[in-house]
Structures are given as structure tokens and as C-alpha cells.
XYZ file of C-alpha atoms in Angstrom:
187
model
C 87.764 79.635 80.092
C 90.176 76.790 79.369
C 91.706 75.004 82.374
C 95.461 75.207 82.706
C 97.318 72.260 81.227
C 100.578 72.474 83.135
C 101.143 71.452 86.734
C 101.667 74.203 89.268
C 105.190 74.914 90.331
C 106.138 75.297 93.989
C 106.512 78.743 95.498
C 109.576 80.608 94.275
C 112.558 80.166 96.599
C 112.718 83.946 97.055
C 109.192 84.015 98.450
C 109.875 81.098 100.786
C 113.036 82.827 101.985
C 111.123 86.076 102.509
C 108.532 84.217 104.589
C 111.234 82.655 106.740
C 112.959 86.012 107.195
C 109.669 87.724 108.061
C 108.889 84.987 110.580
C 112.273 85.687 112.153
C 111.358 89.363 112.550
C 112.800 90.927 109.379
C 110.537 93.907 108.737
C 111.873 94.506 105.216
C 111.022 90.928 104.225
C 107.507 91.326 105.644
C 106.975 94.562 103.732
C 108.151 92.897 100.511
C 105.791 89.947 101.040
C 102.861 92.281 101.603
C 103.803 94.364 98.540
C 104.040 91.239 96.359
C 100.701 89.906 97.597
C 98.846 93.223 97.356
C 97.891 93.323 93.640
C 96.672 89.707 93.290
C 94.735 89.935 96.559
C 93.191 93.276 95.628
C 92.116 91.959 92.239
C 90.598 88.833 93.828
C 88.839 90.729 96.619
C 87.494 93.425 94.281
C 85.958 90.865 91.956
C 84.632 88.765 94.815
C 83.149 91.416 97.088
C 83.040 94.614 95.037
C 85.065 97.779 95.036
C 83.086 99.293 97.939
C 84.341 96.649 100.365
C 87.730 95.930 98.779
C 89.799 98.451 100.735
C 88.422 97.350 104.104
C 88.840 93.667 103.294
C 92.363 94.164 101.959
C 93.389 96.121 105.044
C 91.942 93.485 107.360
C 93.610 90.740 105.283
C 97.001 92.451 105.514
C 96.596 92.798 109.254
C 95.722 89.106 109.609
C 98.718 88.120 107.482
C 100.941 90.204 109.758
C 99.433 88.686 112.921
C 99.372 85.068 111.785
C 102.569 84.850 109.736
C 104.639 83.568 112.683
C 102.273 80.586 112.906
C 102.486 79.598 109.226
C 104.136 76.178 109.357
C 104.874 75.726 105.654
C 106.388 78.868 104.096
C 105.991 77.459 100.561
C 102.185 77.798 100.798
C 102.257 81.505 101.590
C 100.337 82.579 98.445
C 97.386 80.150 98.845
C 97.378 80.924 102.567
C 96.885 84.648 101.822
C 93.970 83.854 99.490
C 92.409 81.718 102.233
C 92.598 84.600 104.697
C 91.192 87.023 102.110
C 88.335 84.624 101.284
C 87.318 84.221 104.916
C 87.319 87.951 105.522
C 85.495 88.714 102.253
C 82.759 86.175 103.014
C 82.397 87.630 106.491
C 82.008 91.139 105.057
C 79.537 89.934 102.432
C 77.409 88.278 105.074
C 77.490 91.385 107.224
C 76.523 93.531 104.254
C 73.599 91.166 103.566
C 74.904 90.558 100.097
C 75.028 86.814 100.617
C 71.539 86.269 99.265
C 69.815 83.896 96.955
C 70.610 84.947 93.403
C 66.967 85.692 92.621
C 66.816 88.231 95.460
C 70.160 89.867 94.770
C 70.221 93.359 93.289
C 71.703 93.513 89.820
C 74.478 95.947 90.609
C 77.834 95.916 88.879
C 80.443 94.862 91.447
C 83.616 94.949 89.406
C 85.870 97.766 88.366
C 89.347 97.711 86.936
C 92.341 99.471 88.394
C 95.183 99.710 85.843
C 97.768 99.469 88.627
C 96.717 95.861 89.271
C 98.391 94.402 86.202
C 96.807 93.098 83.022
C 93.140 93.927 82.535
C 90.795 91.030 83.218
C 88.326 89.908 80.581
C 85.512 92.412 81.118
C 82.875 90.100 79.685
C 83.796 87.403 82.180
C 83.827 89.833 85.100
C 80.442 91.270 84.145
C 78.993 87.775 83.981
C 80.287 87.002 87.472
C 77.656 89.335 88.879
C 75.116 86.660 87.935
C 76.468 83.972 90.292
C 76.555 83.601 94.061
C 79.648 84.761 95.977
C 80.574 81.139 96.742
C 80.630 80.204 93.061
C 82.232 83.535 92.171
C 85.159 82.768 94.497
C 85.742 79.389 92.845
C 85.483 80.863 89.333
C 87.895 83.707 90.152
C 90.508 81.491 91.782
C 90.218 78.868 89.046
C 90.191 81.065 85.954
C 91.578 84.476 86.891
C 94.341 83.293 89.225
C 94.897 80.054 87.279
C 94.801 77.762 90.318
C 93.904 74.089 90.181
C 90.604 72.910 91.610
C 92.495 71.236 94.446
C 94.277 74.502 95.312
C 90.996 76.392 95.081
C 89.299 73.945 97.454
C 92.209 74.207 99.897
C 92.131 78.006 99.837
C 88.389 78.127 100.475
C 88.632 75.264 102.995
C 85.960 73.240 101.272
C 85.986 69.658 100.047
C 87.045 69.150 96.433
C 83.523 67.918 95.658
C 82.046 71.183 96.913
C 84.514 73.165 94.808
C 83.499 71.110 91.762
C 79.816 71.692 92.544
C 80.296 75.438 92.927
C 82.286 75.555 89.693
C 79.581 73.564 87.897
C 76.815 75.748 89.365
C 78.655 78.915 88.345
C 79.318 77.729 84.799
C 75.736 76.459 84.425
C 74.323 79.746 85.692
C 76.527 81.695 83.281
C 75.456 79.484 80.370
C 71.779 79.995 81.222
C 72.307 83.732 81.471
C 74.101 83.822 78.117
C 71.342 81.748 76.499
C 68.647 84.126 77.777
C 70.661 87.176 76.651
C 71.074 85.823 73.112
C 67.385 85.056 72.532
C 65.699 87.692 70.361
C 63.014 89.688 72.112
């Protein structure tokens, strides 16, 4: 889990152009934007909320993107904006499903599955460990390490202060270390 060393590049000009075209009513551009965003959003949502809720959250996210795209002021931030929408909806679904619990009370169910159509397989060990942390920390860990976003971008997507993002990252990493230490001790 090494942090990225290079600075993030701005959104590709093609994506910015597609956003502008979609905002002007071009249905083909909108469909292309949704197609391009589908796999990364599905992967993020599945690992954050579980495969049982992923389809519903992804559908609701796509609908919100469609509804709110005309109001997006800065087309270059389309990708982080989609993750923000997905995060809000996923957290809402998790709360409704009563899965937003203290870690000690949470059932130890496996929330992650891999769909080969989503691109390269994620590190299964990492994804299995994510079940040990709260959804808030899981979101930060996924955005930071799986989607290779900076901590500042992660905080902006989740609409939390950078200090909170750092705390959630620290809590998640600390929890994972404790879990790994307990697992390695001989019985």
C-alpha cells in the first residue's frame, strides 16, 4: 500500500468535452460518460457496500449523475464528482441497511466479490482485510489505494475535512495492522 509519487493529471480533454456536450443535451456524449464511469464506480461501490447493494447504488448513482450533470460547474472534476455522488448514496444505503455499526457489533460477512469485467483484479488480501474496518475508513482506503487518489481528492469526494480523511486512513490502517498481528499469533 504505497502512496502514489506522481501528481495527478487533470481530466482528459475528451472527458471534459464529453461533459460539455452532455450538458448541452448530447445524448451520445452522456451515454459515453456513463459507460466510462461505470466500471470504476461499480468496483468502488461493490467494495464499499457489498455486492448485494451494488446494483441498486450504481443505478441510483447513474440516475443522479444524469439529473445533476447540467448543474456541474467545472467539467474537469467529473470523475471525483461521480465518486462523491456514489459515496453519498452508498452511505445512505448502508445506514438504511443497518450496516453502519460499531466494528465490534458488525457481522463478519465477506462483502467483496470480483467481477472480471471490471478490469484488473484487485488485491484479494487487501479486499478481505477491508471487511475489518468501518465503512467510513473503508471508503478512504478504497479511494486512496484502489483508485490511486490523493488524500486531498479523497477528502473532497467524501466532503470531509482533510484532517478527518487522515484520521479515517490512520484508523483503517491501524485496525488492519492489529487484525494482521492477531491473525499471525500462534494459537
